[in-house]
mmCIF file of C-alpha atoms and ligand atoms in Angstrom:
data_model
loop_
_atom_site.group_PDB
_atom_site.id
_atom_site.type_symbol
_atom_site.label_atom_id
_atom_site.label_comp_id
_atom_site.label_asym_id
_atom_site.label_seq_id
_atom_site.Cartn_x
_atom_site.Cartn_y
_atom_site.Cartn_z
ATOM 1 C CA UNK U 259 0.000 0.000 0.000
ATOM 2 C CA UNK U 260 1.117 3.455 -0.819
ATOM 3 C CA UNK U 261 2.476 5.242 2.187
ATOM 4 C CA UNK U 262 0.492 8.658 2.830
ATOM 5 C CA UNK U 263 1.635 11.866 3.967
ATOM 6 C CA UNK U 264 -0.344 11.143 7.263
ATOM 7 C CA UNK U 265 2.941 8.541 8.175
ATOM 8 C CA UNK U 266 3.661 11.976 9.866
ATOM 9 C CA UNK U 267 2.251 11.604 13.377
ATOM 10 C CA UNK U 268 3.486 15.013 13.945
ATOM 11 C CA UNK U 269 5.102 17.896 11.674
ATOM 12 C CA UNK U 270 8.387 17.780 11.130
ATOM 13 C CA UNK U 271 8.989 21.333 11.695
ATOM 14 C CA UNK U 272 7.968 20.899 15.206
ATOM 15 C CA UNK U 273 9.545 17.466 16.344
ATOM 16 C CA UNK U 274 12.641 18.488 15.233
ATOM 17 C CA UNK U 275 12.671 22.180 16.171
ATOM 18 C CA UNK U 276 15.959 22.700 18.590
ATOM 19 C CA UNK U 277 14.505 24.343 21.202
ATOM 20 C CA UNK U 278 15.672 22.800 24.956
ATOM 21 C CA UNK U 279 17.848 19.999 22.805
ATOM 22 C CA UNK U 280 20.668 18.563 24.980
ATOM 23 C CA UNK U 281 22.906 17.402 22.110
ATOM 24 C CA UNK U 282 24.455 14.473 24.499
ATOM 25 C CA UNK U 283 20.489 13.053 24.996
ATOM 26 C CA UNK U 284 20.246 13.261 21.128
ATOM 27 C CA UNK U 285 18.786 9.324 19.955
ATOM 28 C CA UNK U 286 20.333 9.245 16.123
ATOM 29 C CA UNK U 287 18.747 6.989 15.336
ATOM 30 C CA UNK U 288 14.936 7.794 16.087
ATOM 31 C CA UNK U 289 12.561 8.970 13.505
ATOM 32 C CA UNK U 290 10.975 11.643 15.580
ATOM 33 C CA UNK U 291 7.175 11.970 14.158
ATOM 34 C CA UNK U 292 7.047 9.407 11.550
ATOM 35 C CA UNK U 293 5.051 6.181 12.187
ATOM 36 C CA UNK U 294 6.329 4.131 9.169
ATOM 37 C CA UNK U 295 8.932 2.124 8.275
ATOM 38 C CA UNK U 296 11.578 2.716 5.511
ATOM 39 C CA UNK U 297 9.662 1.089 3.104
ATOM 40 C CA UNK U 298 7.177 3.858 3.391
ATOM 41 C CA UNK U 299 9.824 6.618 3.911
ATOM 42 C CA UNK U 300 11.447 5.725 0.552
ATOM 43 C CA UNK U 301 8.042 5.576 -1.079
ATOM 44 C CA UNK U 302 6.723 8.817 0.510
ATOM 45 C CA UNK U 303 10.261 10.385 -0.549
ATOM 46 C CA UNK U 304 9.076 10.037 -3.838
ATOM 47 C CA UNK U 305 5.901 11.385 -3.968
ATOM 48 C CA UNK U 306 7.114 14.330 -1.672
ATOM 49 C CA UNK U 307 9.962 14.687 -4.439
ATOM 50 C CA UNK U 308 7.615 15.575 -6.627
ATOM 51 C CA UNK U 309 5.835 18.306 -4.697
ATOM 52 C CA UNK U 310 9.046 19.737 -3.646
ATOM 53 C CA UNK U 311 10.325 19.855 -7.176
ATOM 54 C CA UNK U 312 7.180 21.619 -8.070
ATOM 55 C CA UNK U 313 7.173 24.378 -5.773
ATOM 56 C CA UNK U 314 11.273 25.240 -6.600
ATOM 57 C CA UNK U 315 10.079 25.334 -10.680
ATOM 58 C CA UNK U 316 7.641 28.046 -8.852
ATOM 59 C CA UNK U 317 10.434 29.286 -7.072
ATOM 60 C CA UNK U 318 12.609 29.450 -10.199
ATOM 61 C CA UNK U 319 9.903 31.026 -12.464
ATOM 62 C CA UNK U 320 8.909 33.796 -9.796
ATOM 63 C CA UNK U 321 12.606 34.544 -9.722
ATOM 64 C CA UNK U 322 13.078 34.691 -13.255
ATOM 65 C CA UNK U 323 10.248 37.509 -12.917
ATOM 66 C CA UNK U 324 12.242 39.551 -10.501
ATOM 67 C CA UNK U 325 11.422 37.972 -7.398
ATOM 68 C CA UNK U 326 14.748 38.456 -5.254
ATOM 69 C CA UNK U 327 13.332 35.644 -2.229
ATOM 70 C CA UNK U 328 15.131 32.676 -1.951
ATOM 71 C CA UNK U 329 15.820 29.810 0.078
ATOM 72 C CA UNK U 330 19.198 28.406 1.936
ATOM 73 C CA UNK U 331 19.573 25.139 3.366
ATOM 74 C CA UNK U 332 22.136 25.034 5.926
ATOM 75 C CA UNK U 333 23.679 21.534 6.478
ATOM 76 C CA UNK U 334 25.693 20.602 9.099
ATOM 77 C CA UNK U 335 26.896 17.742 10.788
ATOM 78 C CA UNK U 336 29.639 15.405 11.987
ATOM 79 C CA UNK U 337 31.856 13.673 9.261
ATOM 80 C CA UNK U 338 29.597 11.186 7.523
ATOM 81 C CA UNK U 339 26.341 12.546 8.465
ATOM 82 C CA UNK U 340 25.129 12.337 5.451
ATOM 83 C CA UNK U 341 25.109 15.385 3.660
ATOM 84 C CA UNK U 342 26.244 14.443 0.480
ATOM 85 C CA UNK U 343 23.648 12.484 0.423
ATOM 86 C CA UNK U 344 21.130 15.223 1.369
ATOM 87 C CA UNK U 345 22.062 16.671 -1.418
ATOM 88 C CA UNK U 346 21.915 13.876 -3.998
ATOM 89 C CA UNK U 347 18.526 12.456 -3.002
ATOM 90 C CA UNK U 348 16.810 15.423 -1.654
ATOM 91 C CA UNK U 349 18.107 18.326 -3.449
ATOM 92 C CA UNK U 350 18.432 15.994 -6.278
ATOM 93 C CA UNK U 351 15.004 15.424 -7.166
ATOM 94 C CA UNK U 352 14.951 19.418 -8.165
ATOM 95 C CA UNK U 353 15.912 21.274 -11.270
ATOM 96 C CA UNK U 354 19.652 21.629 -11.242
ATOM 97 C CA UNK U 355 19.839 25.208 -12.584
ATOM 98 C CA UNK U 356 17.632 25.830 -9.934
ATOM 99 C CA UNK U 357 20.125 25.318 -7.109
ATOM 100 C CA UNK U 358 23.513 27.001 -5.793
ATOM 101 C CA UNK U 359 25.706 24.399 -4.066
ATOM 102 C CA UNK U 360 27.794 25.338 -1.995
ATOM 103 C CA UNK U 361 30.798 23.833 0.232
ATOM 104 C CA UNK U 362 33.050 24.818 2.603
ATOM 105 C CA UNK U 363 36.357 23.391 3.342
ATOM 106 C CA UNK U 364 39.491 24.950 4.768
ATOM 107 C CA UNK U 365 39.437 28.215 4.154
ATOM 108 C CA UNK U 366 42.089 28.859 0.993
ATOM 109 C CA UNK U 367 44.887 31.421 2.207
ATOM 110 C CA UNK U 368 42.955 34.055 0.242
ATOM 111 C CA UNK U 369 39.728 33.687 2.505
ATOM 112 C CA UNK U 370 41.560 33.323 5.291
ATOM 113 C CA UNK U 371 42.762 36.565 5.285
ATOM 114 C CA UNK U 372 38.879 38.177 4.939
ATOM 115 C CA UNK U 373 36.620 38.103 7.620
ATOM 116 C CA UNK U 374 34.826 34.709 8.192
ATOM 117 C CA UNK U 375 31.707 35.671 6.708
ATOM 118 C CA UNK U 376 33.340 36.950 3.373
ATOM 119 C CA UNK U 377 33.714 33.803 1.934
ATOM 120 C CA UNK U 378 30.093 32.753 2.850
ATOM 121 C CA UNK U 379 28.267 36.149 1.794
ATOM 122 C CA UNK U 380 30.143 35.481 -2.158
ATOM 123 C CA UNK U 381 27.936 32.326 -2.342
ATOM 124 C CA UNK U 382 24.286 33.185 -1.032
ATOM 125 C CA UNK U 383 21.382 31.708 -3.274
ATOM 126 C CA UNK U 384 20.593 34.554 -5.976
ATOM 127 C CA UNK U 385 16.802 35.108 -5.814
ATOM 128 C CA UNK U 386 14.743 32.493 -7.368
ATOM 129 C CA UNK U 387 17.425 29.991 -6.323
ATOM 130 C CA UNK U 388 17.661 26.998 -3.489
ATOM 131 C CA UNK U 389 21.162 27.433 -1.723
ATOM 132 C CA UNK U 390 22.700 24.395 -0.079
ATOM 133 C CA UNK U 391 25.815 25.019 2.093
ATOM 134 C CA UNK U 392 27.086 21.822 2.532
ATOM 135 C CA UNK U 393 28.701 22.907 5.893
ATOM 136 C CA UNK U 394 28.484 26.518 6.358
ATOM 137 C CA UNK U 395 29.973 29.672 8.533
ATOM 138 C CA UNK U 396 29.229 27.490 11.816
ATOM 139 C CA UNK U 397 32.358 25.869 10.945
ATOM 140 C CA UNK U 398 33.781 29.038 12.266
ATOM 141 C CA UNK U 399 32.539 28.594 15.698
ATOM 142 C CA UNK U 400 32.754 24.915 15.413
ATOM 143 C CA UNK U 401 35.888 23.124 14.284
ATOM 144 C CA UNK U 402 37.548 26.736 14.904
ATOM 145 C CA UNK U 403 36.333 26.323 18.281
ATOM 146 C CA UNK U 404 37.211 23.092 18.826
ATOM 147 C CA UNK U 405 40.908 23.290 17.542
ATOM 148 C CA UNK U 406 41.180 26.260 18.886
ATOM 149 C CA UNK U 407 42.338 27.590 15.651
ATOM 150 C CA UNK U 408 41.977 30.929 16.951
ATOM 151 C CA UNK U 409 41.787 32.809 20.378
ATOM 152 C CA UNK U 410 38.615 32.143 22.614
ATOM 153 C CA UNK U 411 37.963 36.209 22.420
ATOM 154 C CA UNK U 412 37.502 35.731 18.491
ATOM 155 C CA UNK U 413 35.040 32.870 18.143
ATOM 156 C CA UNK U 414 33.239 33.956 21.238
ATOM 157 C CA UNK U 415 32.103 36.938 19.665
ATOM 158 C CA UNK U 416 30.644 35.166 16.334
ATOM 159 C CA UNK U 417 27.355 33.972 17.906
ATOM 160 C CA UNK U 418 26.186 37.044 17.786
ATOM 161 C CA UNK U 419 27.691 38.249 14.188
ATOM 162 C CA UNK U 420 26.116 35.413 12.862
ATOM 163 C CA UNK U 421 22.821 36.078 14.370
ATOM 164 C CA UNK U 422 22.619 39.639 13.233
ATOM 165 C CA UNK U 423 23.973 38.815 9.743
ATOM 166 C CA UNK U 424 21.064 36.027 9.405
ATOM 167 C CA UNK U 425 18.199 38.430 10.568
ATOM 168 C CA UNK U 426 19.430 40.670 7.382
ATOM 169 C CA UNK U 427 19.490 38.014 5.354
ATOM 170 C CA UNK U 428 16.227 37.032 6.421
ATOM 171 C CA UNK U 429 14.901 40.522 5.959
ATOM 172 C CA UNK U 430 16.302 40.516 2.492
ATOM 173 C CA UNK U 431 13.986 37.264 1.303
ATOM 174 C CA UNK U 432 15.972 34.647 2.204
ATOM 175 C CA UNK U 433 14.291 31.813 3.958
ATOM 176 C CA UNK U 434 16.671 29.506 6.107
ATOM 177 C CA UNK U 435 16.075 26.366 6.627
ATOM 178 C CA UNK U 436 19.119 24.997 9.188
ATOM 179 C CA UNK U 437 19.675 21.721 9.944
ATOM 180 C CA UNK U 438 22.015 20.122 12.648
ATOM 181 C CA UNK U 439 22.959 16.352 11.591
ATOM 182 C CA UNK U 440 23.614 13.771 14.241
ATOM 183 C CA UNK U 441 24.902 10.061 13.675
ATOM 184 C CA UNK U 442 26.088 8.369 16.513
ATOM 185 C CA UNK U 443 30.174 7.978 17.537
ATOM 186 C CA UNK U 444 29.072 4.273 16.874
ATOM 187 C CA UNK U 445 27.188 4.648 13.726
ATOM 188 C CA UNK U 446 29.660 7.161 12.500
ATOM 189 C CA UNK U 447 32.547 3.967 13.102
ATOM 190 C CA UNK U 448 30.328 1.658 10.960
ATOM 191 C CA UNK U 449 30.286 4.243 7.997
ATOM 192 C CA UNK U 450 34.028 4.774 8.294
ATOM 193 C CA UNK U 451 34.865 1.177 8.098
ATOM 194 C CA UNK U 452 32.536 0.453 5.274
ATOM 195 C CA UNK U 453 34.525 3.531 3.697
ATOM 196 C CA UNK U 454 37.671 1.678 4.055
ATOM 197 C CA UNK U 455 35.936 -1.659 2.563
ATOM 198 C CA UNK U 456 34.897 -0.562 -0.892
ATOM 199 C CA UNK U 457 37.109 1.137 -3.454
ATOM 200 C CA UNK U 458 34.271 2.842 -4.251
ATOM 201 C CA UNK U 459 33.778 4.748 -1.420
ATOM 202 C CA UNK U 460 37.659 5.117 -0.734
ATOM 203 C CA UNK U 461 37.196 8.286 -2.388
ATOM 204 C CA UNK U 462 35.334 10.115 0.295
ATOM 205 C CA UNK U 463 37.702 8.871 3.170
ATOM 206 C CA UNK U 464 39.890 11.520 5.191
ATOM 207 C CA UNK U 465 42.432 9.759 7.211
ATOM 208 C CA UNK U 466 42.187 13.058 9.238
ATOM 209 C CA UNK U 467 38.435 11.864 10.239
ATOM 210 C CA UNK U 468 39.540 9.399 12.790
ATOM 211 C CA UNK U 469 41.261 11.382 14.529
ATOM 212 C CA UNK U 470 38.485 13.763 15.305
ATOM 213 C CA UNK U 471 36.618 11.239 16.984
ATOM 214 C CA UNK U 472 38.918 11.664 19.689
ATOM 215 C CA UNK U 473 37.167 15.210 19.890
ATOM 216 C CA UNK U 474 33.868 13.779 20.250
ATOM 217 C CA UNK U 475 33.150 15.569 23.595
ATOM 218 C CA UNK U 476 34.405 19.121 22.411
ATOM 219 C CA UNK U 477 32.202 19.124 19.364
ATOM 220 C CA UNK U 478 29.679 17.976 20.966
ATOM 221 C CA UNK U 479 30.165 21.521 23.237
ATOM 222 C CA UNK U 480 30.811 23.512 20.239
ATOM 223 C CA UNK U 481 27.723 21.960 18.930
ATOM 224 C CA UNK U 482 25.011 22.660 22.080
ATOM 225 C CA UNK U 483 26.777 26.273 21.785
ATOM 226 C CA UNK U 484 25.323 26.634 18.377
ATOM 227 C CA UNK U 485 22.315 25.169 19.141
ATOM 228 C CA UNK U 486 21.894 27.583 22.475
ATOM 229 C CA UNK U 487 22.738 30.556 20.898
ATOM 230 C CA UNK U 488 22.155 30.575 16.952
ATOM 231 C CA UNK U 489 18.556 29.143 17.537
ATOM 232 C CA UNK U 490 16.731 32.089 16.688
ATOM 233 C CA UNK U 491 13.047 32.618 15.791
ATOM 234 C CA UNK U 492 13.715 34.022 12.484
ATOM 235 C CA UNK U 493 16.484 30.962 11.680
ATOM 236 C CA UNK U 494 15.798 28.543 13.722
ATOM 237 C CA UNK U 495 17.628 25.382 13.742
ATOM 238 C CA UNK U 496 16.406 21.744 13.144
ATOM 239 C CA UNK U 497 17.929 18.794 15.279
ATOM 240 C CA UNK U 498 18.075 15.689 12.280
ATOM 241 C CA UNK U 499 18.876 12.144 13.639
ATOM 242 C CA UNK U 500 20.957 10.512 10.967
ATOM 243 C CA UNK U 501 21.405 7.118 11.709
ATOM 244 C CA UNK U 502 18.507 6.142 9.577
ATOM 245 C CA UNK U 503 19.387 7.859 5.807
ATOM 246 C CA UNK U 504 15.405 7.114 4.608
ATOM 247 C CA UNK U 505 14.625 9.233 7.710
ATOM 248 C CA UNK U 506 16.941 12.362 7.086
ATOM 249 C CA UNK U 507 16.306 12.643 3.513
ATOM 250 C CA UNK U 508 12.539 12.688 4.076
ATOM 251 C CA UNK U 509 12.331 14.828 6.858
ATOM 252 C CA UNK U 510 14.634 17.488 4.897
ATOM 253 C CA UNK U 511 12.724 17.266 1.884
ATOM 254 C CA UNK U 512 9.599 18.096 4.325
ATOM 255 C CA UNK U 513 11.319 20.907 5.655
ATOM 256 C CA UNK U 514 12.204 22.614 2.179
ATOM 257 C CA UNK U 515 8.472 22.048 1.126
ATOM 258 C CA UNK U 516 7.273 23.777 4.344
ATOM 259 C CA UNK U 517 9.918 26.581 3.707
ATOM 260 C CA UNK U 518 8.938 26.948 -0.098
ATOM 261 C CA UNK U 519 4.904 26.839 1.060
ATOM 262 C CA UNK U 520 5.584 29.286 3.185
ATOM 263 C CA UNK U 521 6.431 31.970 0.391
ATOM 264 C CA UNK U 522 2.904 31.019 -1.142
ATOM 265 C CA UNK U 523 4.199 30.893 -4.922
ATOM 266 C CA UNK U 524 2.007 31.587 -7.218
ATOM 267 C CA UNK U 525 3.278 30.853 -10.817
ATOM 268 C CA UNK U 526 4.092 34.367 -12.250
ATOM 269 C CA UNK U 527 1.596 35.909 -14.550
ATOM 270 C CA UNK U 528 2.643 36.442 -18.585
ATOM 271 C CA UNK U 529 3.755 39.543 -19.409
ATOM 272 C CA UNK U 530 2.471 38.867 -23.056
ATOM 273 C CA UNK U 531 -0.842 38.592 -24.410
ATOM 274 C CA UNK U 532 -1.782 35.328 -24.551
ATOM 275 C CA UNK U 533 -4.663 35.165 -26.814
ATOM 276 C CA UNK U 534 -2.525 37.468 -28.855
ATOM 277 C CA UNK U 535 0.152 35.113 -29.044
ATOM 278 C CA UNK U 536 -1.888 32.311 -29.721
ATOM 279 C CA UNK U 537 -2.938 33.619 -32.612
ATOM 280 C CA UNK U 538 0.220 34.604 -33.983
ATOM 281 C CA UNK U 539 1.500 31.030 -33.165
ATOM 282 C CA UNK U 540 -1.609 29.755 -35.418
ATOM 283 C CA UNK U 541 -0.458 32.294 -38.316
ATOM 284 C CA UNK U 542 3.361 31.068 -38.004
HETATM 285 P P1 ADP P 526 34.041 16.969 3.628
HETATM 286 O O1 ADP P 526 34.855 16.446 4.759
HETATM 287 O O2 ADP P 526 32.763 17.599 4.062
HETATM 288 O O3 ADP P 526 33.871 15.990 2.512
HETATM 289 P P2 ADP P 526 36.317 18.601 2.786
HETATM 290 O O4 ADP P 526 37.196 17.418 2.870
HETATM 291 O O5 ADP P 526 36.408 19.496 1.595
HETATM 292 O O6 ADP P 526 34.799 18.205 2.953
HETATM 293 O O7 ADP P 526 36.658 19.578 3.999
HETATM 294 C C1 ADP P 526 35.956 19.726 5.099
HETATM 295 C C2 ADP P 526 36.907 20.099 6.213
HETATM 296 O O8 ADP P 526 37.101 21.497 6.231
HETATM 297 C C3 ADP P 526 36.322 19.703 7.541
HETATM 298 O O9 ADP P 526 37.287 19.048 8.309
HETATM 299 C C4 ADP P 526 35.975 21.027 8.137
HETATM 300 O O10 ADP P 526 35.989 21.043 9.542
HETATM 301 C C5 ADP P 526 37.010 21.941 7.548
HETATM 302 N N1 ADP P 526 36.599 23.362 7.597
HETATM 303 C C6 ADP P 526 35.488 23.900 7.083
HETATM 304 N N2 ADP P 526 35.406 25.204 7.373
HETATM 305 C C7 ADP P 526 36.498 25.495 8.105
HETATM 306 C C8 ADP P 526 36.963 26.673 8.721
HETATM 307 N N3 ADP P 526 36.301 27.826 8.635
HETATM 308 N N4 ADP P 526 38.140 26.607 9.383
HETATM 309 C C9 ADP P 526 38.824 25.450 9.460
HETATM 310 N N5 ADP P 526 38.421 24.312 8.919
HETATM 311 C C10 ADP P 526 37.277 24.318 8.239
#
């Protein structure tokens, strides 16, 4: 039987909302709000792939009319979280040209010597578009943080950059949609191994990823300081368990389709006549 949207018990912009979260009590592998299994998550991933791809062609066309409003998906999360594959099976199922990707690495020498937020601000979704920052400026007050990669007095003040440089984005038409991915330290061992069992996944193994398990603890800080102080009402964060991949991409796709509903997109009106150009088309 076809799984229906009602396999929500609950809306995923509420179960997963970060409000109160204690990172440590964080169970990655629930599937906060959904009643079914995978079977029906990978089946109601498709149908919701549909609507979402529907409402970014909206997006896209209302952009293409001069609508500046856009939308950017923050991901971030723990090495093999699963973003890539947020991005190949969610933001997949959407027009390409309708998306700027993102990621951010170690910052080259050149961005190092700019403010943090320089880098970022040269790769914001144009209007019409879907950003995806496949890890984001929180890596400034996270593996910065963690590694101490510079003084206390310098990250310590970036909570609060960040949050006034997201309300102007926000007042400027871009809705964020952030999301905070959690696998467990032992589900997170199983995906490193299986890394290190198939040449075909050699490819996305950093031998430098071990050894940040041994900071386990200290991101998990870093991360309940983002949580605690970057959770704001206008960009609020979303807590994804990510031990279950059918459960992360379906509950991001839901969050993009609540994020795109809520700019009520019509599809723009012609700015031809129609009947005019019908005829003409008849005459050609
Ligand atoms: P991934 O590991 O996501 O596949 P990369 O290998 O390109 O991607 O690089 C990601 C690495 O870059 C991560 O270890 C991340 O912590 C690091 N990184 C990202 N932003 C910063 C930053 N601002 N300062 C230092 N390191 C950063």
């Amino acid at each position: 039987m076809a799984a229906k949207a009602t396999s929500w018990s609950k809306p995923v912009t509420k179960v997963l909302r970060a409000d109160g979260v204690r990172v440590g009590e964080i169970d990655t592998a629930a599937t906060p709000g959904f009643k079914g299994n995978k079977q029906d998550g990978e089946k109601l991933l498709q149908e919701r792939g549909a609507v979402l791809s529907d409402l970014q062609e909206r997006l896209y066309a209302n952009g293409r009319s001069g609508d500046t409003r856009s939308v950017l998906l923050v991901l971030q999360g723990m090495d093999t979280a699963g973003k890539g594959g947020i991005v190949r099976h969610v933001i997949g199922s959407v027009d390409p040209q309708g998306v700027d990707h993102a990621a951010f690495g170690v910052p080259t020498p050149e961005e190092k010597k700019h403010h943090f937020l320089w880098r970022i601000k040269r790769k914001l979704p144009r209007g019409g578009q879907i950003g995806v920052f496949d890890r984001s400026h929180y890596e400034d007050v996270l593996v910065v943080r963690v590694h101490e990669l510079v003084a206390p007095e310098v990250w310590g003040k970036r909570y609060d950059e960040i949050n006034k440089w997201e309300r102007q984005l926000v007042d400027n038409g871009t809705t964020l949609v952030k999301v905070a991915m959690f696998v467990s330290l032992d589900e997170q061992k199983k995906r490193l191994a299986q890394r290190l069992d198939r040449p075909d996944k050699f490819w996305k193994f950093n031998p430098d990823d071990i050894g940040e398990r041994a900071y386990w603890p200290q991101y998990q800080e870093a991360y309940q300081a983002v949580l605690d102080r970057t959770n704001t009402e206008y960009a609020p964060w979303y807590v994804l368990p990510c031990d279950r991949k059918w459960y992360s991409h379906l509950a991001v796709t839901e969050l993009l389709i609540d994020a795109l509903q809520g700019l009520k997109l019509d599809w723009p009106p012609a700015d031809f006549d129609v009947n005019e150009q019908k005829k003409r088309l008849a005459q050609a």
